[in-house]
PDB file of C-alpha atoms and ligand atoms in Angstrom:
ATOM      1  CA  UNK A   1     246.726-216.080  -4.516  1.00 51.00           C
ATOM      2  CA  UNK A   2     245.691-216.009  -8.157  1.00 57.00           C
ATOM      3  CA  UNK A   3     243.111-218.470  -9.382  1.00 68.00           C
ATOM      4  CA  UNK A   4     242.837-217.419 -13.024  1.00 72.00           C
ATOM      5  CA  UNK A   5     240.517-219.680 -14.956  1.00 82.00           C
ATOM      6  CA  UNK A   6     239.792-219.555 -18.645  1.00 85.00           C
ATOM      7  CA  UNK A   7     237.438-222.377 -19.490  1.00 93.00           C
ATOM      8  CA  UNK A   8     233.663-222.399 -19.378  1.00 96.00           C
ATOM      9  CA  UNK A   9     232.189-225.876 -19.796  1.00 97.00           C
ATOM     10  CA  UNK A  10     228.820-225.796 -21.532  1.00 98.00           C
ATOM     11  CA  UNK A  11     226.631-228.871 -21.202  1.00 98.00           C
ATOM     12  CA  UNK A  12     223.093-229.826 -22.044  1.00 97.00           C
ATOM     13  CA  UNK A  13     221.307-232.985 -23.168  1.00 96.00           C
ATOM     14  CA  UNK A  14     220.959-233.653 -26.910  1.00 94.00           C
ATOM     15  CA  UNK A  15     218.334-231.433 -28.535  1.00 94.00           C
ATOM     16  CA  UNK A  16     218.376-228.799 -25.811  1.00 96.00           C
ATOM     17  CA  UNK A  17     219.975-226.321 -28.257  1.00 95.00           C
ATOM     18  CA  UNK A  18     223.399-226.202 -26.662  1.00 96.00           C
ATOM     19  CA  UNK A  19     225.300-225.572 -29.859  1.00 94.00           C
ATOM     20  CA  UNK A  20     222.827-222.963 -31.047  1.00 96.00           C
ATOM     21  CA  UNK A  21     223.213-221.065 -27.760  1.00 98.00           C
ATOM     22  CA  UNK A  22     227.009-221.314 -27.849  1.00 98.00           C
ATOM     23  CA  UNK A  23     227.235-220.054 -31.452  1.00 98.00           C
ATOM     24  CA  UNK A  24     224.981-217.089 -30.617  1.00 98.00           C
ATOM     25  CA  UNK A  25     226.981-216.170 -27.486  1.00 98.00           C
ATOM     26  CA  UNK A  26     230.320-216.459 -29.334  1.00 98.00           C
ATOM     27  CA  UNK A  27     228.945-214.080 -32.016  1.00 98.00           C
ATOM     28  CA  UNK A  28     227.891-211.600 -29.286  1.00 98.00           C
ATOM     29  CA  UNK A  29     231.478-211.568 -27.903  1.00 97.00           C
ATOM     30  CA  UNK A  30     232.853-211.045 -31.392  1.00 98.00           C
ATOM     31  CA  UNK A  31     230.384-208.245 -32.211  1.00 98.00           C
ATOM     32  CA  UNK A  32     230.774-206.368 -28.921  1.00 97.00           C
ATOM     33  CA  UNK A  33     234.468-206.922 -28.154  1.00 96.00           C
ATOM     34  CA  UNK A  34     236.017-208.130 -31.438  1.00 96.00           C
ATOM     35  CA  UNK A  35     237.266-211.115 -29.476  1.00 95.00           C
ATOM     36  CA  UNK A  36     237.269-214.758 -30.690  1.00 95.00           C
ATOM     37  CA  UNK A  37     236.283-217.412 -28.172  1.00 96.00           C
ATOM     38  CA  UNK A  38     237.371-220.855 -29.407  1.00 95.00           C
ATOM     39  CA  UNK A  39     234.838-223.624 -28.911  1.00 96.00           C
ATOM     40  CA  UNK A  40     236.363-227.023 -28.144  1.00 94.00           C
ATOM     41  CA  UNK A  41     233.761-229.628 -28.990  1.00 94.00           C
ATOM     42  CA  UNK A  42     234.284-232.831 -26.974  1.00 92.00           C
ATOM     43  CA  UNK A  43     231.957-234.786 -29.292  1.00 92.00           C
ATOM     44  CA  UNK A  44     233.999-233.760 -32.340  1.00 93.00           C
ATOM     45  CA  UNK A  45     237.282-234.694 -30.605  1.00 92.00           C
ATOM     46  CA  UNK A  46     235.774-238.075 -29.755  1.00 92.00           C
ATOM     47  CA  UNK A  47     234.382-238.542 -33.236  1.00 95.00           C
ATOM     48  CA  UNK A  48     237.837-237.893 -34.718  1.00 94.00           C
ATOM     49  CA  UNK A  49     239.271-240.704 -32.540  1.00 93.00           C
ATOM     50  CA  UNK A  50     236.352-243.138 -32.991  1.00 96.00           C
ATOM     51  CA  UNK A  51     235.925-242.657 -36.729  1.00 96.00           C
ATOM     52  CA  UNK A  52     239.688-242.817 -37.183  1.00 95.00           C
ATOM     53  CA  UNK A  53     239.559-246.281 -35.651  1.00 95.00           C
ATOM     54  CA  UNK A  54     236.669-247.279 -37.892  1.00 96.00           C
ATOM     55  CA  UNK A  55     234.296-247.622 -34.913  1.00 96.00           C
ATOM     56  CA  UNK A  56     231.556-245.228 -36.022  1.00 96.00           C
ATOM     57  CA  UNK A  57     230.273-243.434 -39.108  1.00 95.00           C
ATOM     58  CA  UNK A  58     228.334-240.690 -37.372  1.00 93.00           C
ATOM     59  CA  UNK A  59     228.499-238.942 -33.975  1.00 91.00           C
ATOM     60  CA  UNK A  60     225.137-240.335 -32.779  1.00 91.00           C
ATOM     61  CA  UNK A  61     226.595-243.873 -32.910  1.00 94.00           C
ATOM     62  CA  UNK A  62     229.224-243.060 -30.258  1.00 93.00           C
ATOM     63  CA  UNK A  63     226.867-243.266 -27.280  1.00 91.00           C
ATOM     64  CA  UNK A  64     225.823-246.760 -28.417  1.00 94.00           C
ATOM     65  CA  UNK A  65     229.391-248.173 -28.437  1.00 95.00           C
ATOM     66  CA  UNK A  66     230.321-250.503 -25.540  1.00 94.00           C
ATOM     67  CA  UNK A  67     230.936-248.281 -22.525  1.00 92.00           C
ATOM     68  CA  UNK A  68     234.519-249.562 -22.175  1.00 94.00           C
ATOM     69  CA  UNK A  69     235.209-248.254 -25.677  1.00 95.00           C
ATOM     70  CA  UNK A  70     233.474-244.939 -24.965  1.00 92.00           C
ATOM     71  CA  UNK A  71     235.725-244.471 -21.938  1.00 92.00           C
ATOM     72  CA  UNK A  72     238.869-245.151 -23.950  1.00 92.00           C
ATOM     73  CA  UNK A  73     237.853-242.724 -26.650  1.00 93.00           C
ATOM     74  CA  UNK A  74     236.757-240.217 -23.980  1.00 91.00           C
ATOM     75  CA  UNK A  75     240.195-240.390 -22.358  1.00 89.00           C
ATOM     76  CA  UNK A  76     242.054-239.657 -25.602  1.00 90.00           C
ATOM     77  CA  UNK A  77     239.701-236.815 -26.491  1.00 90.00           C
ATOM     78  CA  UNK A  78     239.799-235.439 -22.954  1.00 87.00           C
ATOM     79  CA  UNK A  79     243.603-235.200 -22.974  1.00 86.00           C
ATOM     80  CA  UNK A  80     243.541-233.234 -26.190  1.00 87.00           C
ATOM     81  CA  UNK A  81     240.760-230.926 -24.965  1.00 88.00           C
ATOM     82  CA  UNK A  82     242.362-230.247 -21.537  1.00 85.00           C
ATOM     83  CA  UNK A  83     245.657-229.276 -23.187  1.00 86.00           C
ATOM     84  CA  UNK A  84     243.922-226.788 -25.469  1.00 85.00           C
ATOM     85  CA  UNK A  85     241.872-225.320 -22.558  1.00 81.00           C
ATOM     86  CA  UNK A  86     245.023-224.329 -20.671  1.00 77.00           C
ATOM     87  CA  UNK A  87     245.746-220.876 -21.986  1.00 71.00           C
ATOM     88  CA  UNK A  88     243.094-218.697 -23.640  1.00 78.00           C
ATOM     89  CA  UNK A  89     239.428-218.088 -22.803  1.00 89.00           C
ATOM     90  CA  UNK A  90     237.595-221.086 -24.234  1.00 94.00           C
ATOM     91  CA  UNK A  91     234.268-222.895 -24.247  1.00 97.00           C
ATOM     92  CA  UNK A  92     234.304-226.657 -23.825  1.00 95.00           C
ATOM     93  CA  UNK A  93     231.118-227.974 -25.457  1.00 96.00           C
ATOM     94  CA  UNK A  94     230.261-231.331 -23.871  1.00 95.00           C
ATOM     95  CA  UNK A  95     227.954-233.368 -21.624  1.00 96.00           C
ATOM     96  CA  UNK A  96     227.777-234.085 -17.892  1.00 96.00           C
ATOM     97  CA  UNK A  97     225.980-237.415 -18.475  1.00 96.00           C
ATOM     98  CA  UNK A  98     225.661-239.434 -21.692  1.00 94.00           C
ATOM     99  CA  UNK A  99     222.702-241.747 -22.015  1.00 93.00           C
ATOM    100  CA  UNK A 100     224.050-245.125 -23.169  1.00 92.00           C
ATOM    101  CA  UNK A 101     222.178-248.441 -23.519  1.00 91.00           C
ATOM    102  CA  UNK A 102     223.826-249.429 -20.194  1.00 92.00           C
ATOM    103  CA  UNK A 103     222.854-246.350 -18.173  1.00 94.00           C
ATOM    104  CA  UNK A 104     224.417-242.920 -17.789  1.00 95.00           C
ATOM    105  CA  UNK A 105     228.112-242.451 -18.542  1.00 94.00           C
ATOM    106  CA  UNK A 106     229.848-239.612 -16.700  1.00 95.00           C
ATOM    107  CA  UNK A 107     230.938-237.034 -19.297  1.00 94.00           C
ATOM    108  CA  UNK A 108     233.265-235.170 -16.950  1.00 94.00           C
ATOM    109  CA  UNK A 109     235.118-237.803 -14.939  1.00 92.00           C
ATOM    110  CA  UNK A 110     237.396-236.503 -12.229  1.00 92.00           C
ATOM    111  CA  UNK A 111     240.613-236.458 -14.209  1.00 85.00           C
ATOM    112  CA  UNK A 112     238.989-234.572 -17.144  1.00 88.00           C
ATOM    113  CA  UNK A 113     237.342-231.875 -15.057  1.00 92.00           C
ATOM    114  CA  UNK A 114     240.383-231.368 -12.854  1.00 90.00           C
ATOM    115  CA  UNK A 115     242.584-230.946 -15.931  1.00 86.00           C
ATOM    116  CA  UNK A 116     240.227-228.396 -17.510  1.00 89.00           C
ATOM    117  CA  UNK A 117     239.740-226.579 -14.177  1.00 90.00           C
ATOM    118  CA  UNK A 118     236.689-224.645 -15.339  1.00 94.00           C
ATOM    119  CA  UNK A 119     235.551-221.242 -14.138  1.00 95.00           C
ATOM    120  CA  UNK A 120     231.926-222.250 -14.582  1.00 97.00           C
ATOM    121  CA  UNK A 121     229.931-225.317 -15.591  1.00 98.00           C
ATOM    122  CA  UNK A 122     226.867-224.220 -17.503  1.00 98.00           C
ATOM    123  CA  UNK A 123     223.785-226.441 -17.779  1.00 98.00           C
ATOM    124  CA  UNK A 124     221.632-225.442 -20.775  1.00 98.00           C
ATOM    125  CA  UNK A 125     218.127-226.671 -20.016  1.00 98.00           C
ATOM    126  CA  UNK A 126     214.791-226.522 -21.810  1.00 98.00           C
ATOM    127  CA  UNK A 127     211.255-227.694 -21.320  1.00 98.00           C
ATOM    128  CA  UNK A 128     211.349-231.513 -21.860  1.00 97.00           C
ATOM    129  CA  UNK A 129     208.465-231.254 -24.370  1.00 96.00           C
ATOM    130  CA  UNK A 130     210.361-228.691 -26.429  1.00 96.00           C
ATOM    131  CA  UNK A 131     213.473-230.942 -26.377  1.00 96.00           C
ATOM    132  CA  UNK A 132     211.403-233.911 -27.634  1.00 95.00           C
ATOM    133  CA  UNK A 133     210.016-231.748 -30.437  1.00 94.00           C
ATOM    134  CA  UNK A 134     213.427-230.310 -31.413  1.00 92.00           C
ATOM    135  CA  UNK A 135     214.818-233.843 -31.634  1.00 92.00           C
ATOM    136  CA  UNK A 136     212.015-235.119 -33.825  1.00 91.00           C
ATOM    137  CA  UNK A 137     212.188-232.057 -36.078  1.00 91.00           C
ATOM    138  CA  UNK A 138     215.952-232.499 -36.667  1.00 87.00           C
ATOM    139  CA  UNK A 139     216.201-234.629 -39.804  1.00 88.00           C
ATOM    140  CA  UNK A 140     219.990-234.142 -40.039  1.00 89.00           C
ATOM    141  CA  UNK A 141     220.743-236.418 -37.036  1.00 83.00           C
ATOM    142  CA  UNK A 142     219.896-239.878 -35.636  1.00 82.00           C
ATOM    143  CA  UNK A 143     218.581-238.401 -32.389  1.00 80.00           C
ATOM    144  CA  UNK A 144     217.234-240.627 -29.598  1.00 81.00           C
ATOM    145  CA  UNK A 145     213.487-240.841 -29.230  1.00 82.00           C
ATOM    146  CA  UNK A 146     212.666-240.612 -25.529  1.00 85.00           C
ATOM    147  CA  UNK A 147     209.592-240.177 -23.349  1.00 90.00           C
ATOM    148  CA  UNK A 148     209.193-236.642 -22.033  1.00 94.00           C
ATOM    149  CA  UNK A 149     209.402-238.032 -18.477  1.00 95.00           C
ATOM    150  CA  UNK A 150     212.773-239.671 -19.259  1.00 95.00           C
ATOM    151  CA  UNK A 151     214.096-236.430 -20.778  1.00 96.00           C
ATOM    152  CA  UNK A 152     213.080-234.692 -17.554  1.00 97.00           C
ATOM    153  CA  UNK A 153     214.936-237.324 -15.466  1.00 97.00           C
ATOM    154  CA  UNK A 154     218.055-236.974 -17.638  1.00 97.00           C
ATOM    155  CA  UNK A 155     218.121-233.237 -17.136  1.00 97.00           C
ATOM    156  CA  UNK A 156     217.735-233.589 -13.369  1.00 97.00           C
ATOM    157  CA  UNK A 157     220.524-236.146 -13.227  1.00 97.00           C
ATOM    158  CA  UNK A 158     222.754-233.751 -15.154  1.00 98.00           C
ATOM    159  CA  UNK A 159     222.343-231.161 -12.367  1.00 98.00           C
ATOM    160  CA  UNK A 160     223.725-233.663  -9.855  1.00 97.00           C
ATOM    161  CA  UNK A 161     226.658-234.545 -12.133  1.00 97.00           C
ATOM    162  CA  UNK A 162     227.430-230.822 -12.642  1.00 98.00           C
ATOM    163  CA  UNK A 163     227.457-230.194  -8.906  1.00 98.00           C
ATOM    164  CA  UNK A 164     229.780-233.192  -8.395  1.00 97.00           C
ATOM    165  CA  UNK A 165     232.200-231.877 -10.997  1.00 97.00           C
ATOM    166  CA  UNK A 166     232.050-228.397  -9.474  1.00 97.00           C
ATOM    167  CA  UNK A 167     232.741-229.807  -6.014  1.00 97.00           C
ATOM    168  CA  UNK A 168     235.993-231.266  -7.356  1.00 96.00           C
ATOM    169  CA  UNK A 169     237.113-228.012  -8.974  1.00 95.00           C
ATOM    170  CA  UNK A 170     235.455-225.099  -7.169  1.00 96.00           C
ATOM    171  CA  UNK A 171     233.692-224.030 -10.376  1.00 97.00           C
ATOM    172  CA  UNK A 172     230.369-222.269 -10.239  1.00 97.00           C
ATOM    173  CA  UNK A 173     227.307-223.991 -11.724  1.00 98.00           C
ATOM    174  CA  UNK A 174     224.966-221.876 -13.828  1.00 98.00           C
ATOM    175  CA  UNK A 175     221.620-223.078 -15.195  1.00 98.00           C
ATOM    176  CA  UNK A 176     220.593-221.333 -18.402  1.00 98.00           C
ATOM    177  CA  UNK A 177     217.089-221.895 -19.713  1.00 98.00           C
ATOM    178  CA  UNK A 178     216.842-222.081 -23.518  1.00 98.00           C
ATOM    179  CA  UNK A 179     213.167-221.224 -23.873  1.00 97.00           C
ATOM    180  CA  UNK A 180     211.344-221.897 -27.116  1.00 96.00           C
ATOM    181  CA  UNK A 181     212.137-219.117 -29.572  1.00 95.00           C
ATOM    182  CA  UNK A 182     214.343-217.305 -27.011  1.00 98.00           C
ATOM    183  CA  UNK A 183     217.865-218.289 -28.039  1.00 98.00           C
ATOM    184  CA  UNK A 184     219.097-214.693 -27.670  1.00 98.00           C
ATOM    185  CA  UNK A 185     217.947-214.568 -24.062  1.00 98.00           C
ATOM    186  CA  UNK A 186     219.850-217.764 -23.225  1.00 98.00           C
ATOM    187  CA  UNK A 187     222.919-216.665 -25.216  1.00 98.00           C
ATOM    188  CA  UNK A 188     223.021-213.331 -23.340  1.00 98.00           C
ATOM    189  CA  UNK A 189     223.412-215.215 -20.079  1.00 98.00           C
ATOM    190  CA  UNK A 190     226.236-217.349 -21.503  1.00 98.00           C
ATOM    191  CA  UNK A 191     227.851-214.134 -22.857  1.00 98.00           C
ATOM    192  CA  UNK A 192     227.782-212.684 -19.306  1.00 97.00           C
ATOM    193  CA  UNK A 193     229.448-215.787 -17.902  1.00 97.00           C
ATOM    194  CA  UNK A 194     232.159-215.641 -20.583  1.00 96.00           C
ATOM    195  CA  UNK A 195     232.889-211.979 -19.895  1.00 94.00           C
ATOM    196  CA  UNK A 196     232.736-212.169 -16.069  1.00 90.00           C
TER     197      UNK A 196
HETATM  198  P1  AP5 B 201     227.624-233.333 -29.128  1.00 95.82           P
HETATM  199  O1  AP5 B 201     228.603-232.942 -30.158  1.00 95.82           O
HETATM  200  O2  AP5 B 201     227.605-232.482 -27.895  1.00 95.82           O
HETATM  201  O3  AP5 B 201     226.190-233.430 -29.817  1.00 95.82           O
HETATM  202  P2  AP5 B 201     224.747-233.212 -29.257  1.00 95.82           P
HETATM  203  O4  AP5 B 201     224.580-233.714 -27.876  1.00 95.82           O
HETATM  204  O5  AP5 B 201     223.833-233.847 -30.192  1.00 95.82           O
HETATM  205  O6  AP5 B 201     224.589-231.701 -29.185  1.00 95.82           O
HETATM  206  P3  AP5 B 201     224.479-230.638 -30.377  1.00 95.82           P
HETATM  207  O7  AP5 B 201     225.831-230.083 -30.571  1.00 95.82           O
HETATM  208  O8  AP5 B 201     223.819-231.146 -31.603  1.00 95.82           O
HETATM  209  O9  AP5 B 201     223.579-229.558 -29.727  1.00 95.82           O
HETATM  210  P4  AP5 B 201     222.121-229.755 -29.191  1.00 95.82           P
HETATM  211  O10 AP5 B 201     221.672-231.146 -29.353  1.00 95.82           O
HETATM  212  O11 AP5 B 201     222.077-229.217 -27.814  1.00 95.82           O
HETATM  213  O12 AP5 B 201     221.229-228.855 -29.996  1.00 95.82           O
HETATM  214  P5  AP5 B 201     221.322-227.934 -31.289  1.00 95.82           P
HETATM  215  O13 AP5 B 201     221.997-226.642 -30.982  1.00 95.82           O
HETATM  216  O14 AP5 B 201     221.824-228.713 -32.438  1.00 95.82           O
HETATM  217  O15 AP5 B 201     227.907-234.830 -28.642  1.00 95.82           O
HETATM  218  C1  AP5 B 201     227.898-235.871 -29.610  1.00 95.82           C
HETATM  219  C2  AP5 B 201     228.269-237.168 -28.919  1.00 95.82           C
HETATM  220  O16 AP5 B 201     229.637-237.095 -28.398  1.00 95.82           O
HETATM  221  C3  AP5 B 201     227.444-237.531 -27.683  1.00 95.82           C
HETATM  222  O17 AP5 B 201     226.214-238.149 -28.003  1.00 95.82           O
HETATM  223  C4  AP5 B 201     228.415-238.487 -26.976  1.00 95.82           C
HETATM  224  O18 AP5 B 201     228.375-239.752 -27.520  1.00 95.82           O
HETATM  225  C5  AP5 B 201     229.780-237.867 -27.261  1.00 95.82           C
HETATM  226  N1  AP5 B 201     230.329-237.015 -26.128  1.00 95.82           N
HETATM  227  C6  AP5 B 201     230.354-235.669 -26.084  1.00 95.82           C
HETATM  228  N2  AP5 B 201     230.969-235.272 -24.939  1.00 95.82           N
HETATM  229  C7  AP5 B 201     231.318-236.406 -24.236  1.00 95.82           C
HETATM  230  C8  AP5 B 201     231.978-236.688 -23.055  1.00 95.82           C
HETATM  231  N3  AP5 B 201     232.449-235.707 -22.252  1.00 95.82           N
HETATM  232  N4  AP5 B 201     232.178-237.959 -22.667  1.00 95.82           N
HETATM  233  C9  AP5 B 201     231.716-238.981 -23.431  1.00 95.82           C
HETATM  234  N5  AP5 B 201     231.073-238.808 -24.620  1.00 95.82           N
HETATM  235  C10 AP5 B 201     230.890-237.549 -25.021  1.00 95.82           C
HETATM  236  O19 AP5 B 201     219.766-227.581 -31.458  1.00 95.82           O
HETATM  237  C11 AP5 B 201     218.809-228.595 -31.748  1.00 95.82           C
HETATM  238  C12 AP5 B 201     217.643-228.029 -32.502  1.00 95.82           C
HETATM  239  O20 AP5 B 201     216.927-227.126 -31.673  1.00 95.82           O
HETATM  240  C13 AP5 B 201     218.050-227.194 -33.719  1.00 95.82           C
HETATM  241  O21 AP5 B 201     217.168-227.471 -34.755  1.00 95.82           O
HETATM  242  C14 AP5 B 201     217.864-225.734 -33.239  1.00 95.82           C
HETATM  243  O22 AP5 B 201     217.569-224.857 -34.289  1.00 95.82           O
HETATM  244  C15 AP5 B 201     216.712-225.877 -32.296  1.00 95.82           C
HETATM  245  N6  AP5 B 201     216.709-224.830 -31.216  1.00 95.82           N
HETATM  246  C16 AP5 B 201     217.772-224.528 -30.422  1.00 95.82           C
HETATM  247  N7  AP5 B 201     217.386-223.618 -29.508  1.00 95.82           N
HETATM  248  C17 AP5 B 201     216.065-223.313 -29.780  1.00 95.82           C
HETATM  249  C18 AP5 B 201     215.108-222.441 -29.147  1.00 95.82           C
HETATM  250  N8  AP5 B 201     215.417-221.634 -28.116  1.00 95.82           N
HETATM  251  N9  AP5 B 201     213.850-222.396 -29.666  1.00 95.82           N
HETATM  252  C19 AP5 B 201     213.555-223.207 -30.744  1.00 95.82           C
HETATM  253  N10 AP5 B 201     214.390-224.047 -31.374  1.00 95.82           N
HETATM  254  C20 AP5 B 201     215.632-224.107 -30.858  1.00 95.82           C
END
């Protein structure tokens, strides 16, 4: 029985360096194999829906919308992403848990993760103190300011959410550490998962 799977879901809490690791791994695939790996960014798909409805002006406002609205926007974006993840090798850049003012929102609800049917769910993680510093150094975004202890809790909760999503789909779960100044090391591990 064939169980061909094309999608790798890459997650990580804001400021962990998820997009930096993804961009570096995609470049490695291009340089070594002359192959393009499309990156489907869930946040961008949601932002297109939410800004189109006049709900937000920047992507950092989305996690502060009422959760009922976030779920509606998530559903529309999820349908578009799942459709595009059907055929070729792709990365879905998203979150397992979004920190909202009313607690954690599941980023990969059952119907989204089943539709994507990922090969692997990657958790990009970093030292909570490094994450806090990366957030405060990023002047281009309205990043959340959080206690180091809360960042640590969020990362641990994300592990549970990833395992739950993998249980529904049979995906593997891979933790990739994005150590300070070691993006290449983290990207090499993501490259290996993409090429497996
Ligand atoms: P999203 O688009 O995923 O934004 P994000 O969480 O802010 O993530 P980024 O893409 O900015 O990446 P990053 O923060 O990991 O770090 P970066 O590479 O920039 O999501 C936006 C919003 O969409 C969410 O808040 C949510 O509202 C919504 N959303 C998304 N998916 C959803 C879903 N499924 N359901 C519901 N809502 C959803 O790096 C940060 C900084 O660190 C940079 O300055 C970088 O240079 C530096 N850095 C990176 N790596 C290193 C390193 N190894 N050493 C030193 N510095 C480093």
